[in-house]
Amino acid sequence: MPLRVGPLLAEPESMNALDLRSLEQDSDSGVFARPAAQSSEVRRKFVNNWGRLAATFGMPRELGRVHAELFLTEEGRDARSIATALEVDVDTVRAHLSALMDFGVVRAERTAGEDRYHTARDPWDFFLEIMRQRHRREFMPLLQLVRDTAALARQLPHHDTATRRQVELFTKFVEDLSRLIEVFARMGSKPMALALKTFAKMTPRI
C-alpha cells in the first residue's frame, strides 16, 4: 500500500487487547473505574493493536487504526470523526480510506452531503479480499519473474544440473503456493472458518 504514516500515539508494544490495570480500583474513590472509561480504554487498545497487526503485514500502522475505527462502528463513520478519534489530521485519514477502498475492504456512502465509510462486519471478509488483491498486485508479478528465471535455468549446460534442479524445485513451490492462495481467496468467510476448524481437529497438538 502506498502510504507510510507513523503512529501519533505512544503505546507500549503489548499485544494485549485489554490492560487489566484499567479495571483496578481507584485509590481515591474506592470504586471501580466508570464503565464509560473502561469502554474508551478497551476501544483505544483495540484500535492500536489493530494498527500493530497491520504493520506486521507490511501496511501502515495508521491505516490499520483507521480500519479498526470503522470496524467498531456498525453505522459507518465520516473521515472527520475518525480523525478526531485517532488524533490524526483529516487529510491523512482520507488518504488511508482511499487506499482501503482501492483494496475493496471499505466502501463509501453519500449521506446528507457527506461520505460515510463502512467495512465488513466479519474480519474474514476483508482478510480474504486483501489476500486476493495482494496476490494479483504483488505475488503474480513475482511469480512471472520466477518463471522467467526457470526458463533461463533450463538453458544451462547439462553439467550444471544441480542449479537447474533447485531452480525448478523452487519454481514449482511458488506455483503451488500461488494456487493455494487462489483457493483461499475464492473461499467465503464461512467456508474458510469451517476449513480451519477441520484442519485444527486433524492436526496433533504440540
Coordinates of C-alpha atoms in Angstrom, one line a residue:
M1 CA 0.0 0.0 0.0
P2 CA 1.2 3.5 -0.8
L3 CA 1.3 5.5 2.5
R4 CA 3.7 5.1 5.4
V5 CA 2.5 7.2 8.2
G6 CA 3.8 6.5 11.7
P7 CA 1.7 6.3 14.8
L8 CA 0.9 9.6 16.6
L9 CA 0.1 8.0 19.9
A10 CA 2.9 6.4 22.1
E11 CA 1.8 2.9 23.2
P12 CA 3.7 0.1 24.9
E13 CA 4.5 -2.7 22.5
S14 CA 2.0 -5.1 24.0
M15 CA -0.5 -7.2 22.0
N16 CA -2.9 -7.5 24.9
A17 CA -6.4 -6.2 23.9
L18 CA -7.1 -5.2 27.5
D19 CA -4.7 -3.9 30.1
L20 CA -6.2 -5.2 33.4
R21 CA -4.8 -2.2 35.2
S22 CA -7.6 -0.2 33.6
L23 CA -10.0 -2.2 35.8
E24 CA -8.1 -1.7 39.0
Q25 CA -9.8 0.0 41.9
D26 CA -9.4 3.8 42.0
S27 CA -7.3 4.6 45.1
D28 CA -9.1 7.9 45.8
S29 CA -12.7 7.0 45.2
G30 CA -12.6 3.4 46.4
V31 CA -14.8 2.3 43.4
F32 CA -14.0 0.7 40.1
A33 CA -13.4 2.8 37.0
R34 CA -16.6 4.0 35.4
P35 CA -17.9 1.8 32.5
A36 CA -17.5 4.7 30.0
A37 CA -13.8 5.0 30.9
Q38 CA -13.4 1.2 30.6
S39 CA -15.1 1.2 27.2
S40 CA -12.9 4.0 26.0
E41 CA -9.7 2.2 27.1
V42 CA -10.8 -1.1 25.5
R43 CA -11.5 0.7 22.3
R44 CA -8.2 2.6 22.3
K45 CA -6.2 -0.6 22.9
F46 CA -8.2 -2.5 20.3
V47 CA -7.5 0.2 17.6
N48 CA -3.8 0.4 18.5
N49 CA -3.4 -3.4 18.4
W50 CA -5.1 -3.5 15.0
G51 CA -2.5 -0.9 13.9
R52 CA 0.3 -3.2 15.1
L53 CA -1.3 -6.2 13.3
A54 CA -1.4 -4.2 10.0
A55 CA 2.2 -3.3 10.4
T56 CA 3.2 -7.0 10.6
F57 CA 1.6 -7.4 7.2
G58 CA 3.6 -4.6 5.7
M59 CA 0.9 -2.0 5.8
P60 CA 1.0 1.4 7.5
R61 CA 0.1 1.2 11.2
E62 CA -2.2 4.3 10.9
L63 CA -4.1 2.7 8.1
G64 CA -4.9 -0.2 10.4
R65 CA -6.1 2.1 13.1
V66 CA -8.4 3.8 10.6
H67 CA -9.8 0.5 9.5
A68 CA -10.3 -0.6 13.2
E69 CA -12.4 2.6 13.9
L70 CA -14.7 1.6 11.0
F71 CA -14.9 -2.0 12.2
L72 CA -16.1 -0.9 15.6
T73 CA -18.9 1.3 14.2
E74 CA -21.7 -0.5 12.5
E75 CA -23.4 2.6 11.2
G76 CA -20.3 3.9 9.5
R77 CA -18.1 6.9 10.1
D78 CA -17.2 10.1 8.3
A79 CA -13.5 11.0 7.8
R80 CA -13.5 13.9 10.2
S81 CA -14.9 11.9 13.2
I82 CA -12.3 9.2 12.6
A83 CA -9.5 11.9 12.5
T84 CA -10.8 13.3 15.8
A85 CA -10.9 9.9 17.5
L86 CA -7.4 8.9 16.3
E87 CA -5.9 12.4 16.8
V88 CA -4.8 12.4 13.2
D89 CA -5.3 15.1 10.6
V90 CA -8.3 14.5 8.3
D91 CA -6.3 14.5 5.1
T92 CA -4.2 11.6 6.4
V93 CA -7.4 9.7 7.3
R94 CA -8.9 10.4 3.8
A95 CA -5.7 9.1 2.2
H96 CA -5.9 5.9 4.2
L97 CA -9.6 5.5 3.5
S98 CA -8.9 5.9 -0.2
A99 CA -6.2 3.1 0.0
L100 CA -8.7 0.8 1.8
M101 CA -11.3 1.4 -0.8
D102 CA -8.8 0.7 -3.5
F103 CA -8.3 -2.7 -1.9
G104 CA -12.0 -3.3 -1.8
V105 CA -12.3 -3.5 2.0
V106 CA -14.0 -0.2 2.6
R107 CA -17.0 1.4 0.8
A108 CA -18.4 4.9 0.9
E109 CA -22.0 6.1 1.0
R110 CA -23.1 9.6 0.4
T111 CA -25.4 10.6 3.2
A112 CA -26.7 14.2 3.9
G113 CA -24.0 15.7 1.7
E114 CA -21.1 13.8 3.2
D115 CA -19.3 10.5 2.7
R116 CA -19.8 7.9 5.4
Y117 CA -17.4 4.9 5.3
H118 CA -18.2 1.2 6.1
T119 CA -16.3 -2.0 6.3
A120 CA -17.3 -5.7 6.5
R121 CA -18.5 -6.9 9.9
D122 CA -16.7 -10.3 9.5
P123 CA -12.9 -10.0 9.6
W124 CA -12.6 -13.0 7.3
D125 CA -14.4 -11.0 4.5
F126 CA -11.8 -8.2 4.3
F127 CA -8.9 -10.5 5.1
L128 CA -9.8 -12.6 2.0
E129 CA -10.3 -9.5 -0.1
I130 CA -6.9 -8.2 0.9
M131 CA -5.4 -11.6 0.1
R132 CA -7.0 -11.5 -3.4
Q133 CA -5.7 -8.0 -4.1
R134 CA -2.2 -8.6 -2.9
H135 CA -2.0 -11.9 -4.8
R136 CA -2.9 -10.1 -8.0
R137 CA -0.8 -7.0 -7.5
E138 CA 2.3 -8.3 -5.8
F139 CA 2.5 -12.1 -5.9
M140 CA 1.7 -12.6 -9.6
P141 CA 4.4 -10.3 -10.9
L142 CA 6.9 -12.1 -8.7
L143 CA 5.7 -15.4 -9.9
Q144 CA 6.3 -14.3 -13.5
L145 CA 9.9 -13.4 -12.6
V146 CA 10.4 -16.8 -11.0
R147 CA 9.1 -18.4 -14.2
D148 CA 11.4 -16.4 -16.3
T149 CA 14.4 -17.5 -14.2
A150 CA 13.3 -21.1 -14.5
A151 CA 13.2 -20.7 -18.3
L152 CA 16.8 -19.4 -18.2
A153 CA 17.8 -22.3 -15.9
R154 CA 16.6 -24.8 -18.5
Q155 CA 19.2 -23.4 -20.9
L156 CA 22.1 -24.1 -18.6
P157 CA 24.7 -26.7 -19.7
H158 CA 23.9 -30.3 -18.8
H159 CA 26.7 -30.5 -16.3
D160 CA 25.1 -27.8 -14.2
T161 CA 22.1 -30.0 -13.3
A162 CA 22.2 -29.0 -9.6
T163 CA 21.3 -25.4 -10.2
R164 CA 18.7 -26.2 -12.8
R165 CA 17.1 -28.8 -10.4
Q166 CA 16.9 -26.4 -7.5
V167 CA 15.6 -23.6 -9.5
E168 CA 12.8 -25.8 -10.9
L169 CA 12.0 -27.1 -7.4
F170 CA 11.6 -23.6 -6.1
T171 CA 9.5 -22.6 -9.1
K172 CA 7.1 -25.5 -8.5
F173 CA 6.9 -24.4 -4.9
V174 CA 6.0 -20.9 -5.9
E175 CA 3.4 -22.2 -8.4
D176 CA 1.8 -24.4 -5.8
L177 CA 1.8 -21.5 -3.3
S178 CA 0.1 -19.3 -5.8
R179 CA -2.6 -21.9 -6.4
L180 CA -3.1 -22.3 -2.7
I181 CA -3.6 -18.5 -2.3
E182 CA -6.1 -18.5 -5.1
V183 CA -8.1 -21.3 -3.4
F184 CA -8.1 -19.5 -0.1
A185 CA -9.0 -16.2 -1.8
R186 CA -12.0 -17.7 -3.5
M187 CA -13.4 -19.1 -0.3
G188 CA -16.0 -17.2 1.6
S189 CA -15.7 -16.4 5.2
K190 CA -17.9 -19.3 6.5
P191 CA -16.1 -22.0 4.4
M192 CA -12.8 -20.6 5.5
A193 CA -13.7 -20.7 9.2
L194 CA -15.0 -24.3 8.8
A195 CA -11.9 -25.4 6.9
L196 CA -9.7 -24.0 9.7
K197 CA -11.7 -25.8 12.3
T198 CA -11.4 -29.1 10.4
F199 CA -7.7 -28.7 9.9
A200 CA -7.3 -27.9 13.6
K201 CA -9.0 -31.1 14.6
M202 CA -6.8 -33.1 12.2
T203 CA -3.6 -31.5 13.5
P204 CA -2.0 -33.0 16.6
R205 CA -1.4 -30.7 19.5
I206 CA 2.2 -29.6 20.1

